[in-house]
Amino acid sequence: MKTLLAKRDLPKLSAEEIKEAKSYYKSRGYNLKNTYWHRYYKGINGEFHKNYVPYDIFNPRINPMLNQRRQWPALLDKNLTYNLFREFNQPRRIVQNINGFYYINDEIVDLQGAIDACGAVEGKLIIKPTIDTGRGKMVNTFSVLNSKTTYKDYSIEKLFKLYGKDFVVQECLEQSAVLKSLNPSSLNTLRIVSYLNNEGVHILSSVLRVGKLGSSTDNFSTGGLFCGILDDGTLKGKGYNPKGEVVKEASTGISLAGCKIPNYVKVQEMVKSMHHVVPYFKIIAWDIGISKDDLPYLIEYNTHKLGVDLQIADGPLLGDFTDEILALALKRA
């Protein structure tokens, strides 16, 4: 972060802002060793908040205290989301590879059966790893034409070999017209952070991620943008790209201001219902797509890399629950 600040030449915080941030964390039992993250966020969005959550407090202190680490390796296999969240909308699975075994609708099939299942689909497919994923790595879309895929003209078998094991092939979700207008080449998703306590599930942060024109993923790290979402589902109007620039339009030229997420209330309800399924994790970041029928679909969920950079677009990550969560993490430390 120190190197990034120097590279970006972002303005320094005032002495009063530094004092306010350090005093805030000190009064809550934390030693804020530096204010690099506060400076980074304010330098990009122009807004100072004493309760921005630095990565070096969230990742080593808050996250492991609220989310059970021993559950991460098993429950984060994306193939398991179909079992865990069976009652909720998800993209249609065509083939799953779990530890080298091919599955179709929870039944083991041989390699040829898996190949035939993909070849029978006329539309677009997406293939991605289900373990150790992130940043859109190895996420590719393809179609099957005359027994060949449109991915480098590979055969289906060769494509499978490229991924080895632990991957899934899904039917591409045809997204809402509203989100498609922002970038048609990627599935543009909502990243929603939720928090579970004894009173229920609460939405902490919500942003829309939009891919750059021509990209098949909406990841911020691959050139996309993110934009905060208001409580009624309307975009905040200002988005941000990886260069730290303010973006007011998607790459298609559509203005972010006034754009509204369809069925945003249903999105929130779905997230709250799903969080109860995995109470091992008190803070979860959900990626939600919106279908052509404006219905929310679960794409994946994250409990390790939640994306603290969301604070650039949507303010302090933990929102109104910052004090509660800081106290809980300290108590468990």
Short mmCIF file of C-alpha atoms in Angstrom, two decimals:
data_model
loop_
_atom_site.label_atom_id
_atom_site.label_comp_id
_atom_site.label_asym_id
_atom_site.label_seq_id
_atom_site.Cartn_x
_atom_site.Cartn_y
_atom_site.Cartn_z
CA MET A 1 0.00 0.00 0.00
CA LYS A 2 2.87 2.39 0.79
CA THR A 3 4.33 1.72 -2.65
CA LEU A 4 0.95 2.18 -4.29
CA LEU A 5 0.42 5.51 -2.55
CA ALA A 6 3.78 6.76 -3.79
CA LYS A 7 3.07 5.54 -7.31
CA ARG A 8 -0.37 7.18 -7.41
CA ASP A 9 0.92 10.35 -5.74
CA LEU A 10 -2.29 10.60 -3.72
CA PRO A 11 -2.63 13.58 -1.35
CA LYS A 12 -1.73 13.06 2.29
CA LEU A 13 -4.29 13.14 5.07
CA SER A 14 -4.38 16.18 7.31
CA ALA A 15 -2.91 15.93 10.80
CA GLU A 16 -6.43 16.15 12.20
CA GLU A 17 -7.67 13.27 10.00
CA ILE A 18 -4.74 11.07 11.05
CA LYS A 19 -5.41 11.86 14.69
CA GLU A 20 -9.14 11.16 14.31
CA ALA A 21 -8.57 7.75 12.66
CA LYS A 22 -5.99 6.63 15.20
CA SER A 23 -8.07 7.86 18.13
CA TYR A 24 -11.13 6.02 16.80
CA TYR A 25 -9.31 2.69 16.64
CA LYS A 26 -7.42 3.24 19.90
CA SER A 27 -10.69 3.87 21.75
CA ARG A 28 -11.87 0.50 20.47
CA GLY A 29 -8.79 -1.42 21.54
CA TYR A 30 -6.81 -1.43 18.29
CA ASN A 31 -3.43 0.02 17.42
CA LEU A 32 -3.75 1.63 14.01
CA LYS A 33 -0.10 1.47 12.98
CA ASN A 34 -0.59 3.59 9.87
CA THR A 35 -3.31 5.41 7.95
CA TYR A 36 -2.26 4.26 4.50
CA TRP A 37 -5.66 2.74 3.71
CA HIS A 38 -7.54 5.81 4.92
CA ARG A 39 -5.33 7.94 2.69
CA TYR A 40 -5.83 5.59 -0.25
CA TYR A 41 -9.61 5.62 -0.05
CA LYS A 42 -9.90 9.36 0.49
CA GLY A 43 -7.35 10.03 -2.25
CA ILE A 44 -9.58 8.24 -4.75
CA ASN A 45 -13.12 9.09 -3.67
CA GLY A 46 -12.49 12.37 -1.87
CA GLU A 47 -14.25 11.21 1.31
CA PHE A 48 -12.61 10.75 4.70
CA HIS A 49 -14.16 8.34 7.20
CA LYS A 50 -12.47 7.49 10.47
CA ASN A 51 -14.04 4.02 10.38
CA TYR A 52 -12.60 2.85 7.09
CA VAL A 53 -11.36 -0.69 7.75
CA PRO A 54 -7.72 -1.25 6.75
CA TYR A 55 -6.79 -4.54 5.15
CA ASP A 56 -4.15 -5.14 7.81
CA ILE A 57 -6.83 -5.07 10.51
CA PHE A 58 -9.62 -6.80 8.61
CA ASN A 59 -7.69 -9.73 7.19
CA PRO A 60 -5.55 -10.87 10.15
CA ARG A 61 -7.87 -9.78 12.97
CA ILE A 62 -11.53 -9.45 12.05
CA ASN A 63 -12.01 -12.10 9.38
CA PRO A 64 -10.44 -15.09 11.20
CA MET A 65 -12.24 -14.18 14.41
CA LEU A 66 -15.70 -14.04 12.81
CA ASN A 67 -15.30 -16.72 10.14
CA GLN A 68 -14.27 -20.25 11.10
CA ARG A 69 -11.06 -20.99 9.24
CA ARG A 70 -11.43 -24.74 9.56
CA GLN A 71 -14.55 -24.54 7.40
CA TRP A 72 -12.95 -22.60 4.53
CA PRO A 73 -11.29 -25.44 2.60
CA ALA A 74 -14.43 -27.57 2.40
CA LEU A 75 -17.35 -25.18 2.15
CA LEU A 76 -15.70 -22.86 -0.37
CA ASP A 77 -15.58 -25.48 -3.12
CA LYS A 78 -17.89 -23.85 -5.64
CA ASN A 79 -19.22 -27.26 -6.65
CA LEU A 80 -20.82 -27.52 -3.21
CA THR A 81 -22.94 -24.39 -3.65
CA TYR A 82 -25.45 -26.47 -5.61
CA ASN A 83 -25.95 -28.66 -2.54
CA LEU A 84 -25.75 -25.94 0.09
CA PHE A 85 -28.05 -23.51 -1.68
CA ARG A 86 -30.30 -25.93 -3.51
CA GLU A 87 -33.41 -23.82 -2.83
CA PHE A 88 -31.99 -20.72 -4.48
CA ASN A 89 -31.56 -19.74 -8.12
CA GLN A 90 -28.16 -20.65 -9.59
CA PRO A 91 -26.90 -20.92 -13.19
CA ARG A 92 -27.76 -24.32 -14.66
CA ARG A 93 -24.91 -26.77 -14.18
CA ILE A 94 -24.06 -28.91 -17.19
CA VAL A 95 -21.07 -30.87 -15.89
CA GLN A 96 -19.21 -30.84 -12.60
CA ASN A 97 -15.80 -32.29 -11.98
CA ILE A 98 -15.24 -33.08 -8.30
CA ASN A 99 -11.86 -34.56 -7.40
CA GLY A 100 -11.56 -35.99 -10.91
CA PHE A 101 -15.06 -37.50 -11.04
CA TYR A 102 -17.55 -36.18 -13.59
CA TYR A 103 -21.06 -35.48 -12.36
CA ILE A 104 -24.32 -34.62 -14.09
CA ASN A 105 -27.22 -33.81 -11.77
CA ASP A 106 -25.44 -35.43 -8.81
CA GLU A 107 -24.80 -38.68 -10.68
CA ILE A 108 -21.33 -39.89 -11.69
CA VAL A 109 -20.83 -40.22 -15.45
CA ASP A 110 -17.84 -41.18 -17.57
CA LEU A 111 -15.75 -38.77 -19.63
CA GLN A 112 -17.76 -39.37 -22.79
CA GLY A 113 -21.00 -38.67 -20.95
CA ALA A 114 -19.58 -35.34 -19.78
CA ILE A 115 -18.42 -34.50 -23.30
CA ASP A 116 -21.82 -35.37 -24.77
CA ALA A 117 -23.61 -33.20 -22.19
CA CYS A 118 -21.60 -30.15 -23.20
CA GLY A 119 -21.97 -30.90 -26.90
CA ALA A 120 -25.76 -31.03 -26.53
CA VAL A 121 -25.98 -27.41 -25.38
CA GLU A 122 -26.60 -24.95 -28.19
CA GLY A 123 -25.94 -21.77 -26.25
CA LYS A 124 -22.94 -20.29 -24.49
CA LEU A 125 -21.21 -22.14 -21.68
CA ILE A 126 -18.82 -21.01 -18.99
CA ILE A 127 -16.08 -23.13 -17.42
CA LYS A 128 -14.26 -22.22 -14.23
CA PRO A 129 -12.28 -23.80 -11.40
CA THR A 130 -14.14 -24.49 -8.18
CA ILE A 131 -11.20 -24.44 -5.75
CA ASP A 132 -8.56 -21.73 -5.22
CA THR A 133 -10.35 -19.28 -7.45
CA GLY A 134 -10.36 -15.51 -7.58
CA ARG A 135 -9.82 -12.47 -9.79
CA GLY A 136 -11.51 -14.22 -12.70
CA LYS A 137 -8.60 -16.65 -13.06
CA MET A 138 -9.29 -19.40 -15.60
CA VAL A 139 -12.89 -18.29 -16.11
CA ASN A 140 -13.71 -18.79 -19.80
CA THR A 141 -16.82 -18.78 -21.94
CA PHE A 142 -17.23 -20.98 -24.98
CA SER A 143 -19.67 -22.61 -27.36
CA VAL A 144 -19.49 -26.01 -29.02
CA LEU A 145 -19.50 -26.15 -32.81
CA ASN A 146 -18.94 -29.37 -34.73
CA SER A 147 -17.38 -31.11 -31.72
CA LYS A 148 -14.94 -28.23 -31.19
CA THR A 149 -15.13 -25.47 -28.64
CA THR A 150 -14.70 -21.82 -29.49
CA TYR A 151 -11.94 -21.67 -26.86
CA LYS A 152 -8.77 -21.84 -28.99
CA ASP A 153 -10.54 -24.42 -31.14
CA TYR A 154 -9.97 -27.02 -28.41
CA SER A 155 -11.99 -30.19 -28.33
CA ILE A 156 -14.15 -30.56 -25.22
CA GLU A 157 -11.83 -33.28 -23.93
CA LYS A 158 -8.77 -31.08 -24.41
CA LEU A 159 -10.52 -28.24 -22.58
CA PHE A 160 -11.33 -30.57 -19.70
CA LYS A 161 -7.66 -31.64 -19.55
CA LEU A 162 -6.62 -27.99 -19.35
CA TYR A 163 -8.59 -27.67 -16.11
CA GLY A 164 -7.58 -31.07 -14.76
CA LYS A 165 -10.06 -31.56 -11.93
CA ASP A 166 -12.35 -29.56 -9.66
CA PHE A 167 -14.17 -27.39 -12.16
CA VAL A 168 -17.69 -26.72 -13.30
CA VAL A 169 -19.31 -26.10 -16.68
CA GLN A 170 -22.44 -23.97 -16.48
CA GLU A 171 -24.93 -22.54 -18.89
CA CYS A 172 -24.24 -18.82 -19.21
CA LEU A 173 -26.84 -16.75 -17.41
CA GLU A 174 -28.63 -14.38 -19.75
CA GLN A 175 -28.63 -11.22 -17.70
CA SER A 176 -31.10 -8.43 -17.12
CA ALA A 177 -31.41 -5.87 -19.90
CA VAL A 178 -30.44 -3.12 -17.46
CA LEU A 179 -27.14 -4.74 -16.52
CA LYS A 180 -26.48 -5.95 -20.05
CA SER A 181 -26.66 -2.36 -21.28
CA LEU A 182 -23.66 -1.50 -19.08
CA ASN A 183 -21.50 -4.21 -20.66
CA PRO A 184 -22.89 -7.11 -22.73
CA SER A 185 -19.69 -9.19 -22.81
CA SER A 186 -19.56 -9.91 -19.06
CA LEU A 187 -22.04 -11.07 -16.46
CA ASN A 188 -22.18 -7.94 -14.32
CA THR A 189 -22.75 -8.86 -10.70
CA LEU A 190 -23.60 -7.36 -7.35
CA ARG A 191 -21.03 -7.85 -4.59
CA ILE A 192 -23.02 -7.74 -1.37
CA VAL A 193 -21.42 -8.07 2.06
CA SER A 194 -23.70 -9.40 4.80
CA TYR A 195 -23.24 -9.82 8.55
CA LEU A 196 -24.94 -12.39 10.79
CA ASN A 197 -25.56 -11.71 14.47
CA ASN A 198 -28.18 -12.77 17.01
CA GLU A 199 -30.70 -10.29 15.58
CA GLY A 200 -30.46 -11.67 12.05
CA VAL A 201 -28.64 -10.86 8.81
CA HIS A 202 -27.68 -7.30 7.91
CA ILE A 203 -26.41 -5.84 4.64
CA LEU A 204 -23.12 -4.03 5.28
CA SER A 205 -22.08 -3.01 1.80
CA SER A 206 -23.37 -3.33 -1.75
CA VAL A 207 -21.70 -2.50 -5.06
CA LEU A 208 -22.24 -3.32 -8.72
CA ARG A 209 -19.27 -4.70 -10.63
CA VAL A 210 -19.20 -4.08 -14.37
CA GLY A 211 -16.64 -5.59 -16.76
CA LYS A 212 -14.81 -3.63 -19.38
CA LEU A 213 -16.06 -3.86 -22.96
CA GLY A 214 -15.02 -7.17 -24.54
CA SER A 215 -14.11 -8.83 -21.24
CA SER A 216 -15.95 -11.98 -20.17
CA THR A 217 -15.49 -11.23 -16.45
CA ASP A 218 -16.62 -8.30 -14.32
CA ASN A 219 -13.60 -8.35 -12.02
CA PHE A 220 -12.22 -5.02 -10.87
CA SER A 221 -8.70 -6.44 -11.17
CA THR A 222 -9.17 -7.19 -14.88
CA GLY A 223 -10.15 -3.65 -15.80
CA GLY A 224 -13.77 -3.42 -14.72
CA LEU A 225 -15.38 -0.83 -12.51
CA PHE A 226 -17.46 -0.85 -9.36
CA CYS A 227 -20.16 1.50 -8.20
CA GLY A 228 -21.93 1.76 -4.85
CA ILE A 229 -25.64 0.97 -4.56
CA LEU A 230 -28.15 2.96 -2.52
CA ASP A 231 -30.73 1.27 -0.29
CA ASP A 232 -33.41 1.49 -2.99
CA GLY A 233 -31.18 -0.21 -5.59
CA THR A 234 -30.18 2.97 -7.44
CA LEU A 235 -26.50 3.31 -8.35
CA LYS A 236 -24.67 6.11 -6.60
CA GLY A 237 -23.68 7.56 -9.95
CA LYS A 238 -19.89 7.56 -9.52
CA GLY A 239 -17.94 4.41 -10.25
CA TYR A 240 -14.22 3.71 -9.92
CA ASN A 241 -11.77 1.78 -12.08
CA PRO A 242 -8.46 0.06 -11.16
CA LYS A 243 -6.53 3.22 -12.04
CA GLY A 244 -8.33 5.05 -9.26
CA GLU A 245 -10.26 7.21 -11.70
CA VAL A 246 -13.82 8.36 -11.19
CA VAL A 247 -16.09 6.83 -13.83
CA LYS A 248 -19.54 8.23 -14.57
CA GLU A 249 -20.33 6.03 -17.56
CA ALA A 250 -19.94 2.35 -18.37
CA SER A 251 -17.73 1.52 -21.36
CA THR A 252 -20.92 1.29 -23.45
CA GLY A 253 -21.58 4.97 -22.80
CA ILE A 254 -24.53 4.36 -20.47
CA SER A 255 -24.63 6.75 -17.52
CA LEU A 256 -24.35 5.16 -14.07
CA ALA A 257 -26.44 7.90 -12.48
CA GLY A 258 -30.10 6.95 -12.35
CA CYS A 259 -29.43 3.31 -13.22
CA LYS A 260 -31.44 1.04 -10.91
CA ILE A 261 -30.87 -2.61 -10.04
CA PRO A 262 -33.99 -4.64 -10.88
CA ASN A 263 -35.69 -6.39 -7.97
CA TYR A 264 -33.12 -5.14 -5.47
CA VAL A 265 -35.41 -5.98 -2.55
CA LYS A 266 -35.49 -9.62 -3.69
CA VAL A 267 -31.70 -9.59 -3.95
CA GLN A 268 -31.43 -8.49 -0.32
CA GLU A 269 -34.00 -11.04 0.81
CA MET A 270 -32.16 -13.82 -1.02
CA VAL A 271 -28.82 -12.88 0.54
CA LYS A 272 -30.31 -12.80 4.03
CA SER A 273 -31.94 -16.21 3.55
CA MET A 274 -28.77 -17.78 2.17
CA HIS A 275 -26.57 -16.50 4.99
CA HIS A 276 -28.51 -18.61 7.50
CA VAL A 277 -27.39 -21.72 5.62
CA VAL A 278 -23.71 -21.16 6.50
CA PRO A 279 -23.60 -19.62 10.01
CA TYR A 280 -19.95 -20.69 10.34
CA PHE A 281 -19.20 -17.41 8.57
CA LYS A 282 -20.52 -14.22 10.17
CA ILE A 283 -19.32 -12.00 7.32
CA ILE A 284 -19.85 -13.13 3.72
CA ALA A 285 -19.41 -11.42 0.37
CA TRP A 286 -21.98 -12.66 -2.16
CA ASP A 287 -21.78 -12.33 -5.94
CA ILE A 288 -25.30 -12.08 -7.33
CA GLY A 289 -26.34 -11.97 -10.99
CA ILE A 290 -29.70 -10.76 -12.28
CA SER A 291 -31.38 -12.88 -14.97
CA LYS A 292 -33.22 -11.71 -18.07
CA ASP A 293 -36.39 -12.13 -15.99
CA ASP A 294 -34.92 -9.75 -13.38
CA LEU A 295 -34.53 -12.53 -10.82
CA PRO A 296 -31.47 -12.79 -8.53
CA TYR A 297 -29.08 -15.73 -9.06
CA LEU A 298 -26.26 -16.85 -6.81
CA ILE A 299 -22.96 -16.89 -8.68
CA GLU A 300 -20.63 -17.53 -5.74
CA TYR A 301 -19.91 -16.58 -2.17
CA ASN A 302 -16.67 -15.53 -0.51
CA THR A 303 -15.57 -15.64 3.12
CA HIS A 304 -11.83 -15.09 2.77
CA LYS A 305 -11.19 -12.45 0.13
CA LEU A 306 -14.18 -10.20 0.67
CA GLY A 307 -12.78 -7.21 -1.19
CA VAL A 308 -12.02 -4.38 1.24
CA ASP A 309 -11.53 -2.15 -1.81
CA LEU A 310 -15.31 -1.93 -1.98
CA GLN A 311 -14.93 0.92 0.50
CA ILE A 312 -13.80 3.15 -2.36
CA ALA A 313 -17.28 2.99 -3.87
CA ASP A 314 -19.53 2.36 -0.87
CA GLY A 315 -17.85 3.84 2.18
CA PRO A 316 -16.72 2.03 5.36
CA LEU A 317 -17.01 -1.71 4.84
CA LEU A 318 -18.71 -2.56 8.13
CA GLY A 319 -21.08 0.41 8.12
CA ASP A 320 -23.28 0.86 11.19
CA PHE A 321 -21.92 -2.38 12.65
CA THR A 322 -18.27 -1.32 12.71
CA ASP A 323 -18.15 -0.86 16.50
CA GLU A 324 -19.97 -4.13 17.16
CA ILE A 325 -17.73 -6.14 14.84
CA LEU A 326 -14.52 -4.55 16.11
CA ALA A 327 -15.55 -5.40 19.69
CA LEU A 328 -16.48 -8.98 18.71
CA ALA A 329 -13.16 -9.56 16.95
CA LEU A 330 -11.26 -8.17 19.94
CA LYS A 331 -13.22 -10.33 22.36
CA ARG A 332 -12.41 -13.46 20.38
CA ALA A 333 -8.76 -12.55 19.83
#
